[in-house]
Short mmCIF file of C-alpha atoms in Angstrom, two decimals:
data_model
loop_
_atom_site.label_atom_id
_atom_site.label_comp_id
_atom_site.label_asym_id
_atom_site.label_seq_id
_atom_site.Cartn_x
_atom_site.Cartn_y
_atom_site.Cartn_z
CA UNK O 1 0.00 0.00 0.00
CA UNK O 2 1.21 3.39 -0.84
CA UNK O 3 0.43 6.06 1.91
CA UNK O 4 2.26 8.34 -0.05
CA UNK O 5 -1.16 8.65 -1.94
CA UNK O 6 -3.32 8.74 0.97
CA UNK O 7 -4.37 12.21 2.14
CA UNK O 8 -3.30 13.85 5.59
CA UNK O 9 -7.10 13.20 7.00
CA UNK O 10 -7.06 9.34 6.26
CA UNK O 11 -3.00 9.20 7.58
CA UNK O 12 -4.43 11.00 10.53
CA UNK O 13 -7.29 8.58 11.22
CA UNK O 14 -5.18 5.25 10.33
CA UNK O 15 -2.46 6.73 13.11
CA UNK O 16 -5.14 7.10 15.86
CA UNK O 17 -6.77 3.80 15.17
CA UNK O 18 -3.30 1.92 15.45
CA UNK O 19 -2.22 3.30 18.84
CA UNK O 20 -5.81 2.53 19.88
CA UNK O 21 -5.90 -0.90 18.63
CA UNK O 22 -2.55 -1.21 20.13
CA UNK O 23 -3.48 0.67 23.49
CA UNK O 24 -6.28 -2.11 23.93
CA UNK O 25 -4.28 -4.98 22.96
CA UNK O 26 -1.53 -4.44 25.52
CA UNK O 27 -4.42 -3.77 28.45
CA UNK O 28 -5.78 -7.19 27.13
CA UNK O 29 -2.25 -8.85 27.67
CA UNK O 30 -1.65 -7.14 30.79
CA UNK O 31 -5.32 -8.41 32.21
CA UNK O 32 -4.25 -12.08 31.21
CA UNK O 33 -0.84 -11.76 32.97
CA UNK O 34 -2.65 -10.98 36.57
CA UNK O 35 -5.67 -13.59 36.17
CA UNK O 36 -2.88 -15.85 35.22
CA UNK O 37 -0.90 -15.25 38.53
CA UNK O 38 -3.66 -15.01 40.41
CA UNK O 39 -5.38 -18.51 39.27
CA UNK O 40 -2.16 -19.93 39.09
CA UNK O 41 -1.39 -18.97 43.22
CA UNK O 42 -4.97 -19.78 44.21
CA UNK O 43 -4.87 -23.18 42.78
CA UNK O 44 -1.39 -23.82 44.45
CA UNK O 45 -3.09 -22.82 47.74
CA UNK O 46 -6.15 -25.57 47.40
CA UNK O 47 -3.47 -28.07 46.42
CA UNK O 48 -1.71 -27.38 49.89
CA UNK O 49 -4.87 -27.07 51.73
CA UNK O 50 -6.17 -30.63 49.77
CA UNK O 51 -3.09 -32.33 51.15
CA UNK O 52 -2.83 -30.85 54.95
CA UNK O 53 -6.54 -32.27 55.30
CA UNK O 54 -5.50 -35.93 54.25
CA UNK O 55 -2.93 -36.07 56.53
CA UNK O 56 -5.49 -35.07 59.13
CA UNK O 57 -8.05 -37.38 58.02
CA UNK O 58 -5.63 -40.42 57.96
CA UNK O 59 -4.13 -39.54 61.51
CA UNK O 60 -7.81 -39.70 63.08
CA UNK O 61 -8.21 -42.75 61.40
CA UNK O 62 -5.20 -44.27 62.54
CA UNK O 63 -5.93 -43.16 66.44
CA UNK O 64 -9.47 -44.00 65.89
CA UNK O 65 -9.05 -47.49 64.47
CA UNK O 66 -6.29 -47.76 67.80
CA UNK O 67 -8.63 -47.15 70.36
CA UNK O 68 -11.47 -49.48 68.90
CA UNK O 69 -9.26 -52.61 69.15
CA UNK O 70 -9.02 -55.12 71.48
CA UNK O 71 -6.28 -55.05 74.10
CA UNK O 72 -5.42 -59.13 73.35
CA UNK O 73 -4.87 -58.31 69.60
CA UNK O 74 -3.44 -55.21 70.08
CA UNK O 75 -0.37 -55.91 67.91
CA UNK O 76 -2.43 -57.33 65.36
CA UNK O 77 -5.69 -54.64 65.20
CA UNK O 78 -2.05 -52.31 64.85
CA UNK O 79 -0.18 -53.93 62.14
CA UNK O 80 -3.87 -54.02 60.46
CA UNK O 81 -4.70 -50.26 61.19
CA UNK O 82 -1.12 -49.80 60.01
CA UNK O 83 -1.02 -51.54 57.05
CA UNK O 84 -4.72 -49.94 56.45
CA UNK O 85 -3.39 -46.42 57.35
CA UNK O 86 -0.83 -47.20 54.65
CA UNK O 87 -2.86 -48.14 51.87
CA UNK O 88 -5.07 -44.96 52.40
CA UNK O 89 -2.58 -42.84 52.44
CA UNK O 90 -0.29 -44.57 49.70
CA UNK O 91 -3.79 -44.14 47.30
CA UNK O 92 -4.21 -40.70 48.98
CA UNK O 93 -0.51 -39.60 48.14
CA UNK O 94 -1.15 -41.36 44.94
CA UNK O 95 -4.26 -38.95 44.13
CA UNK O 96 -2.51 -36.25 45.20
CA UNK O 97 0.39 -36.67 43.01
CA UNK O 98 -2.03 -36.99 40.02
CA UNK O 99 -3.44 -33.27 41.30
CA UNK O 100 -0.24 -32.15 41.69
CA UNK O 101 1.11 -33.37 38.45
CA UNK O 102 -2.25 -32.00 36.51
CA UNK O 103 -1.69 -28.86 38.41
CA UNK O 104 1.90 -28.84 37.16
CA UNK O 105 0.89 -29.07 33.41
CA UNK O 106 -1.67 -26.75 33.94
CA UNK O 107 0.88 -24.47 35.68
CA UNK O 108 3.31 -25.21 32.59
CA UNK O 109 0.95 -24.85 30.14
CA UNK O 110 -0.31 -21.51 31.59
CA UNK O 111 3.36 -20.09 32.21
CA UNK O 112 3.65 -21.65 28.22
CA UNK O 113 0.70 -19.22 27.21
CA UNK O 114 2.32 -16.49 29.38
CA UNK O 115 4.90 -17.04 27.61
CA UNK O 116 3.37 -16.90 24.23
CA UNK O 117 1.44 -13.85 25.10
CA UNK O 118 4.33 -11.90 26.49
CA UNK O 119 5.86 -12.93 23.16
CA UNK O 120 3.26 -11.56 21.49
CA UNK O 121 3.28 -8.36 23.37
CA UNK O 122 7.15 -7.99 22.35
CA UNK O 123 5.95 -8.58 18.96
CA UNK O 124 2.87 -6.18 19.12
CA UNK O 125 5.30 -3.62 20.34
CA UNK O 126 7.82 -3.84 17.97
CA UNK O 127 4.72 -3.60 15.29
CA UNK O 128 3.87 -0.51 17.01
CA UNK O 129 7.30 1.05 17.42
CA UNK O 130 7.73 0.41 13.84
CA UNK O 131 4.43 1.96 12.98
CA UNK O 132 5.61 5.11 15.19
CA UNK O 133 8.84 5.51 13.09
CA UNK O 134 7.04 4.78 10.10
CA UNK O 135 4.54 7.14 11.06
CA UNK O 136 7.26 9.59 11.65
CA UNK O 137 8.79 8.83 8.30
CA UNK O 138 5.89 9.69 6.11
CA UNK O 139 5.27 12.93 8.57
CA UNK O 140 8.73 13.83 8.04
CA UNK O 141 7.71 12.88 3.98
CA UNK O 142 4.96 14.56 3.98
CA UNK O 143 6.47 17.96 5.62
CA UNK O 144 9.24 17.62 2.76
CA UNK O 145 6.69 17.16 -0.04
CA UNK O 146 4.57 19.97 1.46
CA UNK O 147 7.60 22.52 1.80
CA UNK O 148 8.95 21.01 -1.60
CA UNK O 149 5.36 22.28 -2.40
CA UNK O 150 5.42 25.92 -0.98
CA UNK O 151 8.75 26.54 -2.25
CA UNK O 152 7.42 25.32 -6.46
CA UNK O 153 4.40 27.68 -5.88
CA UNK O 154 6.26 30.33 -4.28
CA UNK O 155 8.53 30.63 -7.34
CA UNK O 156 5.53 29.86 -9.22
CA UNK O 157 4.40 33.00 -8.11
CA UNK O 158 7.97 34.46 -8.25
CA UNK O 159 7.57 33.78 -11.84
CA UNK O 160 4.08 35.14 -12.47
CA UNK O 161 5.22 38.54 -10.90
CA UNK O 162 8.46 38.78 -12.83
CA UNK O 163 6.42 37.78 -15.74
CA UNK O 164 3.94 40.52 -15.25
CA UNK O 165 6.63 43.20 -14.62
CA UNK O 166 8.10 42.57 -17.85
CA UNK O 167 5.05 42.86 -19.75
CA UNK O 168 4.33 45.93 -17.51
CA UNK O 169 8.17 47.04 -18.83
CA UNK O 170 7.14 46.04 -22.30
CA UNK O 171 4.16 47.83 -21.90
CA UNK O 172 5.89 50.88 -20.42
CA UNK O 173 9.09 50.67 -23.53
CA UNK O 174 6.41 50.88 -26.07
CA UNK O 175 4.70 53.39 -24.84
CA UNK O 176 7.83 55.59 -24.39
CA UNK O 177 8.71 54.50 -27.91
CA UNK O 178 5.48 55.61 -28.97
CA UNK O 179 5.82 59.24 -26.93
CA UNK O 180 9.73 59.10 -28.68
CA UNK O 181 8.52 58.94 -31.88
CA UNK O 182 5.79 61.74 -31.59
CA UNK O 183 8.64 64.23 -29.77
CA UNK O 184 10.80 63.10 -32.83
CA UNK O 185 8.20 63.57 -35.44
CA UNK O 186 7.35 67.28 -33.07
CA UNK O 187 11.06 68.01 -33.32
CA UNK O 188 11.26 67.56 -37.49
CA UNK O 189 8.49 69.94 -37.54
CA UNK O 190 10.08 72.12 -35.23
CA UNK O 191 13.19 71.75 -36.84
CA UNK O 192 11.28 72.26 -40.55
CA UNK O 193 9.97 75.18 -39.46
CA UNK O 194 12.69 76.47 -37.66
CA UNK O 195 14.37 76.43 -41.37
CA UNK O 196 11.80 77.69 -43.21
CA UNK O 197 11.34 80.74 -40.68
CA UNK O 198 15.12 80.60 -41.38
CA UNK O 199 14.57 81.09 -45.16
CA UNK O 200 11.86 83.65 -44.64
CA UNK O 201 14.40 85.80 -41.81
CA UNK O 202 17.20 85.46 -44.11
CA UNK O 203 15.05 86.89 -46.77
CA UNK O 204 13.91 89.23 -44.92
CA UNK O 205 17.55 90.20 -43.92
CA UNK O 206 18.64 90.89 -47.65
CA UNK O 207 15.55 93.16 -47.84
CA UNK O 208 16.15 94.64 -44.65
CA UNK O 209 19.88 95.11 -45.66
CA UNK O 210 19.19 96.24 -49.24
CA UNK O 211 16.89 98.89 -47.05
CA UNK O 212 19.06 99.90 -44.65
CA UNK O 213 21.96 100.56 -47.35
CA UNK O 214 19.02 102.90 -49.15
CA UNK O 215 18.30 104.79 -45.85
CA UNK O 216 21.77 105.17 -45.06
CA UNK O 217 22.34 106.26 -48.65
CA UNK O 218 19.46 108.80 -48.16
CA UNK O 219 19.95 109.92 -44.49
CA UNK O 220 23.61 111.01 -46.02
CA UNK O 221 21.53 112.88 -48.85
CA UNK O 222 19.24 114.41 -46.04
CA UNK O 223 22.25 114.84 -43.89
CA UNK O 224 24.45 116.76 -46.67
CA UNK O 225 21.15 118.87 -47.62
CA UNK O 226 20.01 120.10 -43.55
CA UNK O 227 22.64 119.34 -41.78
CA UNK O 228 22.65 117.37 -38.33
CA UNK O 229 20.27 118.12 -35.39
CA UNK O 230 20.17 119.52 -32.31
CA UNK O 231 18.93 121.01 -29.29
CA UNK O 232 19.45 124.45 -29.04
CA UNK O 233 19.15 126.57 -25.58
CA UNK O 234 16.12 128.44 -26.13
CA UNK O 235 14.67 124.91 -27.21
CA UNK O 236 16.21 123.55 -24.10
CA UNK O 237 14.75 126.02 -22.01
CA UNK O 238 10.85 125.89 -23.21
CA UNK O 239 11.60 122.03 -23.05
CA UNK O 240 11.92 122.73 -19.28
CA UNK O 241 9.30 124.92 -18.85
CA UNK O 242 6.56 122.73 -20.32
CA UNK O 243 7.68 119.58 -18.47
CA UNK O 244 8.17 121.61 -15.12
CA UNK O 245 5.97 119.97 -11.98
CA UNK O 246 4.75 117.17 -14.02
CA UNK O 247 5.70 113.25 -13.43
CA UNK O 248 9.33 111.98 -14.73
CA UNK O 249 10.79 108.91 -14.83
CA UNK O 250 12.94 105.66 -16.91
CA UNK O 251 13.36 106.77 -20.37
CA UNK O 252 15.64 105.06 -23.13
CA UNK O 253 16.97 107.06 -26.16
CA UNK O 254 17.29 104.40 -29.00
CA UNK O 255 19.55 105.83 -32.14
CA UNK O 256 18.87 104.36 -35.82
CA UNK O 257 22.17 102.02 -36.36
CA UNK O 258 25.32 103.07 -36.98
CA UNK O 259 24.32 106.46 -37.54
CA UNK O 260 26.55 109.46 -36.53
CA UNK O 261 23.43 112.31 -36.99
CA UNK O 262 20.72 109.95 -34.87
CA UNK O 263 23.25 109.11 -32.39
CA UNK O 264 24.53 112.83 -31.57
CA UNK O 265 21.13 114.25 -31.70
CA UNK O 266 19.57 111.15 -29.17
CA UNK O 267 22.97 112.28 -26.83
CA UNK O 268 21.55 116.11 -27.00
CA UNK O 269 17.83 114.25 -25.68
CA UNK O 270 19.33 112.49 -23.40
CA UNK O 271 20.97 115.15 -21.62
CA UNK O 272 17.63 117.07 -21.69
CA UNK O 273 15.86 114.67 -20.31
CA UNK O 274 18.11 114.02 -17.22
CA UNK O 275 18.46 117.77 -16.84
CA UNK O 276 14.57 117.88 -16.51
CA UNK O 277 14.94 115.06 -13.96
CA UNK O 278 14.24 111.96 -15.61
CA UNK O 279 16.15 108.80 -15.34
CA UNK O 280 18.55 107.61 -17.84
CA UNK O 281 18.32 103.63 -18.23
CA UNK O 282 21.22 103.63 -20.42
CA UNK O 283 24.00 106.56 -20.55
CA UNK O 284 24.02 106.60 -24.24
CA UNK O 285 21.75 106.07 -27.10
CA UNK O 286 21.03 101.96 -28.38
CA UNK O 287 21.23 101.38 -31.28
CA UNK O 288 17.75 99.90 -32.98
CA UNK O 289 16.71 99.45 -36.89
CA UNK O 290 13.70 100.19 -38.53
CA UNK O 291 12.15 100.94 -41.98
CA UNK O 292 9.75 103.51 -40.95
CA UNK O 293 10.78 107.20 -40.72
CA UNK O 294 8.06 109.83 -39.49
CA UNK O 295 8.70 113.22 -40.57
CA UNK O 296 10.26 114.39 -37.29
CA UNK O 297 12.68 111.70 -36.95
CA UNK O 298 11.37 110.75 -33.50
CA UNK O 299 8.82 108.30 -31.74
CA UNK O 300 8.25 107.13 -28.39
CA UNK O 301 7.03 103.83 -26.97
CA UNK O 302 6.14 101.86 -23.64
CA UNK O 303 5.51 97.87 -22.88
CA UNK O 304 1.58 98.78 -22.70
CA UNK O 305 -0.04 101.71 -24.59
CA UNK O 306 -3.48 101.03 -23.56
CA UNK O 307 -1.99 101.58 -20.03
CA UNK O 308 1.04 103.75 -20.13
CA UNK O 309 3.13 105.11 -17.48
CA UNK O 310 2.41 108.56 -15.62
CA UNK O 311 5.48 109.98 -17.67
CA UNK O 312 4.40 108.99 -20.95
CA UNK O 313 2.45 112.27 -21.30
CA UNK O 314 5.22 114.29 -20.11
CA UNK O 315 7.99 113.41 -22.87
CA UNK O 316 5.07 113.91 -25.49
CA UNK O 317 4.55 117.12 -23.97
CA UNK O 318 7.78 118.47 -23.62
CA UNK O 319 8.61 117.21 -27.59
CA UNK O 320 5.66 119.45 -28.85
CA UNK O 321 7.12 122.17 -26.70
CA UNK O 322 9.76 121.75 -29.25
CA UNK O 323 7.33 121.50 -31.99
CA UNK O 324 8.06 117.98 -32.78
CA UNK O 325 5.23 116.03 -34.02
CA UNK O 326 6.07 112.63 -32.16
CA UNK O 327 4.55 108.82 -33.27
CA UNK O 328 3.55 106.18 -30.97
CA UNK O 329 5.35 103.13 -31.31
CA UNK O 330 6.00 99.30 -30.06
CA UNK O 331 9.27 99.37 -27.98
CA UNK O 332 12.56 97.58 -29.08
CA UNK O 333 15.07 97.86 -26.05
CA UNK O 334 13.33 98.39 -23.26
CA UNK O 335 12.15 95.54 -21.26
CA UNK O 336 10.51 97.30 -18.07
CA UNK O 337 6.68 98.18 -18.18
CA UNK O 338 7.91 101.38 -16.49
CA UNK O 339 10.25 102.33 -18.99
CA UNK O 340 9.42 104.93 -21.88
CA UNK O 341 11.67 104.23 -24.76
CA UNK O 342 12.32 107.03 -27.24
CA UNK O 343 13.44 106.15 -31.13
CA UNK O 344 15.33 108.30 -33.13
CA UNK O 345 15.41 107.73 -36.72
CA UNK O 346 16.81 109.57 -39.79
CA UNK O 347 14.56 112.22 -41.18
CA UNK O 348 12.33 111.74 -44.45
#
């Protein structure tokens, strides 16, 4: 029989029915042992008691069968009691012996099945130590198949978890080749576009170029034809008067590139201005380029022109003081909302 097969509820209930079995059996032997010694002493004891009353009995006898005699055959009515006395006890002793000698085989034959059963004891023990360490065996079996068990579905599961972080990883690669390929294909747009605005700047650069050579070309016509600007001091003075107890503050002066006219005249402003108590963000003019060229030469700018600053109105009123008709315009090198940048470009 394989008890390898057999479940842990039927190796449980075949265990507890063997020591119980065995439990029983050893009582049983132990229960025949005492009624054994105990028979076996009691009939000794009747034996004894059997043979003390014979003796007895045949003494009485003998005295009896003395005094019942006659005196003149005394000898004779002796040697007949004797010889009587002798025969009963020789068939007495004779019975006896036959007890004695049945008792003996019964005694022999009981000690024999004492023997036999204590054998059998021995035997049932050894049966049930070797169940016990069989017993133990398959526990100890079972215990290995069972942790032999845990550990294949532990890396079972070990397994099922790496499996389902590499899919997760898979999962995760192809979605970040995915995202790769869409900031790739973004970045060849970006990078198209980037070249045509490229194209379109450097176009505009030639035209720009080819525009700027024309306006330098005709600010040194205008230049040879009016002569260079400035500020003279009655113009400085009615400059100061009309900007007197208003609000100052930043300005820029931005000069028209590389020109010597823009760039003197926006150094004359820039003095004015600080002299009527503005502040200079830069000490000199910037230079800045541009294409358009209102008839005064000059234009001022701030970050917002919906919402200018307080001192805004003063450098447009202190340039009509002047009688400079000044443009609005979109800054170019200022980069503070407080700032008010002024532009000076050659005249048309």
């Amino acid at each position: 029989m394989n008890l390898q097969s057999l479940s842990d509820h039927v190796l449980s209930t075949v265990n507890h029915t063997a020591t119980v079995i065995g439990v029983v059996a050893a009582a049983f032997v132990l229960v025949c042992l005492c009624l054994m010694y105990l028979s076996g002493t009691e009939l000794t004891g009747r034996i004894r008691a059997r043979s003390e009353a014979t003796k007895s009995e045949s003494t009485t006898l003998f005295a009896r069968e003395r005094l019942s005699a006659a005196p003149g055959n005394e000898a004779e009515a002796l040697h007949a009691q004797a010889t009587a006395h002798a025969q009963a006890a020789a068939a007495r002793m004779a019975q006896l012996e036959t007890e004695l000698a049945a008792a003996r085989r019964s005694r022999e034959m009981e000690d024999s099945k004492v023997a036999q059963l204590e054998s059998q004891l021995t035997d049932t023990r050894r049966a049930e130590e070797t169940k016990t360490s069989r017993l133990a065996q398959l526990e100890g079996e079972l215990a290995t198949a069972r942790q032999t068990d845990e550990a294949k579905n532990s890396r079972v599961s070990q397994l099922e978890t790496a499996l389902n972080e590499a899919k997760n990883s898979g999962e995760t690669k192809t979605s970040q080749l995915v995202r790769m390929e869409a900031e790739l294909k973004s970045v060849r747009q970006a990078a198209e576009e980037k070249a045509a605005r490229l194209a379109v700047i450097e176009t505009e650069l030639k035209i720009a170029q080819t525009s700027a050579d024309q306006a330098q070309a005709e600010t040194r016509r205008i230049e040879s034809t009016q002569g260079p600007r400035s500020v003279t001091p009655p113009e400085r003075a009615q400059f100061l008067d009309a900007v007197r107890g208003m609000a100052t503050g930043k300005v820029l002066v931005s000069a028209f590139f590389e020109n010597k006219e823009t760039h003197a005249f926006g150094a004359d402003l820039l003095a004015l201005f600080k002299l009527a108590g503005f502040e200079a963000v830069e000490r000199t003019p910037v230079n800045f380029f541009t294409t358009s060229r209102p008839s005064s030469g000059i234009r001022i700018g701030c970050r917002d022109l919906t919402n200018p600053p307080a001192h805004f109105a003063t450098v447009r009123k202190g340039f009509e003081a002047l009688g400079l008709d000044v443009a609005n315009t979109s800054i170019v090198n200022a980069a503070e909302n407080d700032v008010v940048e002024i532009q000076i470009t050659p005249r048309q």
